[in-house]
Amino acid sequence: EPEVTQTPSHQVTQMGQEVILRCVPISNHLYFYWYRQILGQKVEFLVSFYNNEISEKSEIFDDQFSVERPDGSNFTLKIRSTKLEDSAMYFCASRRTSGGNEQFFGPGTRLTVL
Amino acid sequence: AQSVTQLGSHVSVSEGALVLLRCNYSSSVPPYLFWYVQYPNQGLQLLLKYTSAATLVKGINGFEAEFKKSETSFHLTKPSAHMSDAAEYFCAVILGSGNTGKLIFGQGTTLQVKP
């Protein structure tokens, strides 16, 4: 059964450093998402991506964040200059079509900013 | 503002007892509703979804949920809890079919199952 994969599973970085979180969505999916979950809190939407461009972003997704689909299979989230408050679990998700079809989530990347 | 509210951040039941996890939503358009489960140190797994077909939706692992428009609710139930059901449960909503499909999550409910 196809699944969404994410690497690395855990990333530790120093404040101010750039990090890139990688995701491989399910191959025939067209919509891609990043969410984050700060420890003990709910899952929050960051950004959605369709047809090679951002379709919606939350207020969390400021200029420090960017997304890219560089090669037709990977979907990356870059944080340019990490802050302590960026420490969270980051989930990638993908969806085949629009409407009410479910999103399939990856296992997440735990980002720890020191 | 559209939102999802899960009543009770922690629910504790005995093994074999009924599980009831509550979810209410606020939406001015017909929603798509989902329940996801998160086991410790794992990602989110879809339990079930409501997409305007039958109001009673059956999911995996014996869970089901009933969409009640008049109550704006989508509560999750399971007749008999197993120890393996201990996890975090999230209710989520997609508002309408024409948007980007972002999921709005509730705060989550931790289900504890006692032997």
Short mmCIF file of C-alpha atoms in Angstrom, two decimals:
data_model
loop_
_atom_site.label_atom_id
_atom_site.label_comp_id
_atom_site.label_asym_id
_atom_site.label_seq_id
_atom_site.Cartn_x
_atom_site.Cartn_y
_atom_site.Cartn_z
CA GLU A 1 0.00 0.00 0.00
CA PRO A 2 1.47 3.37 -0.97
CA GLU A 3 2.33 5.72 1.85
CA VAL A 4 3.72 9.16 2.53
CA THR A 5 7.30 9.10 3.75
CA GLN A 6 9.26 11.79 5.57
CA THR A 7 12.93 12.29 6.32
CA PRO A 8 14.56 12.72 8.69
CA SER A 9 12.49 11.33 11.52
CA HIS A 10 14.26 13.62 13.99
CA GLN A 11 16.24 16.77 13.29
CA VAL A 12 18.15 18.71 15.91
CA THR A 13 19.43 22.15 14.97
CA GLN A 14 20.78 25.32 16.50
CA MET A 15 18.67 28.45 16.59
CA GLY A 16 19.23 30.53 13.48
CA GLN A 17 20.16 27.59 11.27
CA GLU A 18 18.30 26.59 8.16
CA VAL A 19 16.55 23.24 8.01
CA ILE A 20 14.92 21.36 5.18
CA LEU A 21 12.31 18.76 5.92
CA ARG A 22 11.63 16.28 3.16
CA CYS A 23 8.52 14.41 2.16
CA VAL A 24 7.67 11.98 -0.61
CA PRO A 25 3.90 12.10 -1.17
CA ILE A 26 1.92 9.27 -2.68
CA SER A 27 2.77 9.21 -6.36
CA ASN A 28 -0.60 9.95 -8.00
CA HIS A 29 -1.63 12.60 -5.48
CA LEU A 30 -2.03 16.18 -6.58
CA TYR A 31 -2.48 18.16 -3.37
CA PHE A 32 0.22 18.49 -0.76
CA TYR A 33 0.23 19.88 2.74
CA TRP A 34 2.42 20.64 5.70
CA TYR A 35 1.08 20.68 9.24
CA ARG A 36 2.81 21.05 12.54
CA GLN A 37 2.08 19.91 16.07
CA ILE A 38 3.80 21.61 18.96
CA LEU A 39 4.18 19.21 21.87
CA GLY A 40 0.90 18.84 23.72
CA GLN A 41 -1.05 20.99 21.29
CA LYS A 42 -3.31 20.38 18.34
CA VAL A 43 -2.25 19.84 14.77
CA GLU A 44 -2.09 23.12 12.86
CA PHE A 45 -2.22 23.75 9.14
CA LEU A 46 0.81 25.48 7.65
CA VAL A 47 0.49 25.43 3.88
CA SER A 48 -1.16 23.71 0.94
CA PHE A 49 0.41 23.25 -2.48
CA TYR A 50 -1.21 22.42 -5.79
CA ASN A 51 -0.13 22.71 -9.40
CA ASN A 52 3.35 23.80 -8.36
CA GLU A 53 2.28 26.74 -6.29
CA ILE A 54 1.06 27.57 -2.83
CA SER A 55 -2.73 27.55 -2.75
CA GLU A 56 -3.17 28.59 0.85
CA LYS A 57 -0.97 29.37 3.82
CA SER A 58 -1.65 30.08 7.45
CA GLU A 59 -0.42 33.05 9.44
CA ILE A 60 2.20 30.75 10.94
CA PHE A 61 3.75 30.34 7.48
CA ASP A 62 5.71 33.59 7.41
CA ASP A 63 8.69 34.64 5.29
CA GLN A 64 10.94 32.22 7.15
CA PHE A 65 9.09 29.28 5.61
CA SER A 66 9.08 28.07 2.05
CA VAL A 67 7.97 24.97 0.19
CA GLU A 68 9.14 23.40 -2.99
CA ARG A 69 8.49 20.43 -5.18
CA PRO A 70 11.89 20.29 -6.84
CA ASP A 71 11.70 17.09 -8.86
CA GLY A 72 8.12 15.89 -9.17
CA SER A 73 8.39 13.44 -6.29
CA ASN A 74 9.82 15.26 -3.27
CA PHE A 75 7.99 17.98 -1.39
CA THR A 76 10.14 20.03 0.95
CA LEU A 77 9.58 22.50 3.75
CA LYS A 78 12.42 24.91 4.42
CA ILE A 79 12.75 27.01 7.52
CA ARG A 80 15.30 29.70 6.79
CA SER A 81 16.35 30.75 10.27
CA THR A 82 14.95 28.52 12.95
CA LYS A 83 13.60 29.82 16.23
CA LEU A 84 13.09 27.98 19.49
CA GLU A 85 9.34 28.10 18.92
CA ASP A 86 9.71 26.19 15.66
CA SER A 87 10.34 23.06 17.71
CA ALA A 88 7.48 20.76 16.81
CA MET A 89 6.47 17.67 14.93
CA TYR A 90 6.01 18.47 11.26
CA PHE A 91 3.65 16.33 9.22
CA CYS A 92 3.44 16.14 5.48
CA ALA A 93 0.19 15.02 3.89
CA SER A 94 -1.07 14.41 0.38
CA ARG A 95 -4.44 14.01 -1.25
CA ARG A 96 -5.41 12.64 -4.62
CA THR A 97 -8.23 14.97 -5.59
CA SER A 98 -10.27 17.86 -4.25
CA GLY A 99 -13.44 17.68 -2.22
CA GLY A 100 -13.77 15.46 0.79
CA ASN A 101 -11.14 12.92 0.03
CA GLU A 102 -8.95 12.17 2.95
CA GLN A 103 -5.40 13.27 3.34
CA PHE A 104 -2.74 10.68 3.95
CA PHE A 105 -0.18 11.66 6.53
CA GLY A 106 3.45 10.83 6.81
CA PRO A 107 4.99 9.71 10.10
CA GLY A 108 6.34 13.19 10.83
CA THR A 109 9.68 14.84 11.47
CA ARG A 110 10.39 15.92 15.00
CA LEU A 111 12.30 19.20 14.85
CA THR A 112 14.17 20.29 17.94
CA VAL A 113 15.67 23.77 17.93
CA LEU A 114 18.28 24.41 20.63
CA ALA B 1 -14.86 31.51 12.70
CA GLN B 2 -15.09 27.91 11.64
CA SER B 3 -13.78 25.58 14.28
CA VAL B 4 -13.80 22.12 15.74
CA THR B 5 -14.28 21.49 19.43
CA GLN B 6 -13.54 18.25 21.16
CA LEU B 7 -15.10 18.07 24.58
CA GLY B 8 -12.79 16.46 27.06
CA SER B 9 -9.04 16.47 26.59
CA HIS B 10 -8.78 13.17 28.47
CA VAL B 11 -11.22 10.28 28.52
CA SER B 12 -10.66 7.19 30.61
CA VAL B 13 -12.65 3.98 30.19
CA SER B 14 -12.33 0.42 31.36
CA GLU B 15 -11.51 -2.31 28.92
CA GLY B 16 -14.76 -3.55 27.40
CA ALA B 17 -16.65 -0.35 28.14
CA LEU B 18 -18.24 1.99 25.64
CA VAL B 19 -15.99 4.64 24.14
CA LEU B 20 -17.54 8.04 23.36
CA LEU B 21 -15.39 10.87 22.12
CA ARG B 22 -17.21 14.09 21.40
CA CYS B 23 -16.71 16.45 18.50
CA ASN B 24 -18.68 19.54 17.54
CA TYR B 25 -18.02 21.76 14.58
CA SER B 26 -19.13 25.16 13.49
CA SER B 27 -19.60 25.68 9.80
CA SER B 28 -21.89 27.62 7.53
CA VAL B 29 -21.35 25.19 4.67
CA PRO B 30 -21.68 21.40 4.56
CA PRO B 31 -18.53 20.02 6.05
CA TYR B 32 -16.42 16.99 5.43
CA LEU B 33 -15.59 15.44 8.79
CA PHE B 34 -12.82 13.10 9.80
CA TRP B 35 -11.50 11.27 12.81
CA TYR B 36 -7.79 10.56 12.96
CA VAL B 37 -5.92 8.51 15.54
CA GLN B 38 -2.36 9.09 16.64
CA TYR B 39 -0.55 6.35 18.51
CA PRO B 40 2.49 7.35 20.58
CA ASN B 41 5.38 8.54 18.45
CA GLN B 42 3.49 7.88 15.23
CA GLY B 43 1.74 9.90 12.56
CA LEU B 44 -1.96 10.41 11.98
CA GLN B 45 -4.04 7.52 10.73
CA LEU B 46 -7.52 7.98 9.32
CA LEU B 47 -10.21 6.19 11.33
CA LEU B 48 -13.25 7.27 9.33
CA LYS B 49 -14.72 10.11 7.33
CA TYR B 50 -18.09 11.68 6.59
CA THR B 51 -18.59 13.09 3.11
CA SER B 52 -22.38 13.64 2.93
CA ALA B 53 -23.39 10.06 2.16
CA ALA B 54 -24.68 7.98 5.07
CA THR B 55 -24.85 9.85 8.36
CA LEU B 56 -23.61 6.82 10.29
CA VAL B 57 -20.07 6.11 9.24
CA LYS B 58 -18.17 2.95 10.06
CA GLY B 59 -14.41 3.04 10.30
CA ILE B 60 -11.51 0.83 11.13
CA ASN B 61 -10.92 -1.00 14.40
CA GLY B 62 -14.64 -1.11 15.24
CA PHE B 63 -15.10 2.65 15.49
CA GLU B 64 -18.06 4.51 14.08
CA ALA B 65 -19.36 8.06 14.12
CA GLU B 66 -22.71 9.68 13.48
CA PHE B 67 -23.13 13.01 11.74
CA LYS B 68 -25.93 15.03 13.30
CA LYS B 69 -26.50 18.25 11.43
CA SER B 70 -29.04 19.58 13.94
CA GLU B 71 -26.48 19.23 16.72
CA THR B 72 -23.44 20.05 14.55
CA SER B 73 -21.81 16.98 16.04
CA PHE B 74 -19.74 14.05 14.84
CA HIS B 75 -19.11 11.97 17.93
CA LEU B 76 -16.90 8.89 17.76
CA THR B 77 -17.99 5.67 19.43
CA LYS B 78 -16.86 2.13 19.92
CA PRO B 79 -19.01 -0.41 21.77
CA SER B 80 -16.16 -2.15 23.59
CA ALA B 81 -12.78 -0.62 24.30
CA HIS B 82 -9.56 -2.56 23.88
CA MET B 83 -6.25 -1.77 25.51
CA SER B 84 -4.84 -1.15 22.03
CA ASP B 85 -7.28 1.75 21.55
CA ALA B 86 -5.26 3.92 23.93
CA ALA B 87 -4.13 6.83 21.78
CA GLU B 88 -4.80 10.45 20.88
CA TYR B 89 -7.88 11.05 18.76
CA PHE B 90 -8.40 14.09 16.58
CA CYS B 91 -11.58 15.29 14.97
CA ALA B 92 -11.02 17.38 11.87
CA VAL B 93 -13.06 19.19 9.27
CA ILE B 94 -12.68 20.35 5.70
CA LEU B 95 -15.03 23.21 5.01
CA GLY B 96 -16.75 22.86 1.65
CA SER B 97 -15.59 21.24 -1.57
CA GLY B 98 -14.15 24.27 -3.29
CA ASN B 99 -11.36 25.19 -0.96
CA THR B 100 -7.80 23.98 -0.72
CA GLY B 101 -8.79 21.10 1.49
CA LYS B 102 -6.90 22.17 4.57
CA LEU B 103 -7.87 20.24 7.64
CA ILE B 104 -8.90 22.11 10.74
CA PHE B 105 -8.24 19.96 13.78
CA GLY B 106 -9.77 19.85 17.21
CA GLN B 107 -7.60 19.94 20.26
CA GLY B 108 -7.47 16.18 20.54
CA THR B 109 -8.71 13.72 23.12
CA THR B 110 -6.40 11.30 24.86
CA LEU B 111 -8.12 7.98 25.40
CA GLN B 112 -6.90 5.93 28.32
CA VAL B 113 -8.10 2.33 28.60
CA LYS B 114 -7.81 0.74 32.03
CA PRO B 115 -7.57 -3.02 32.49
#
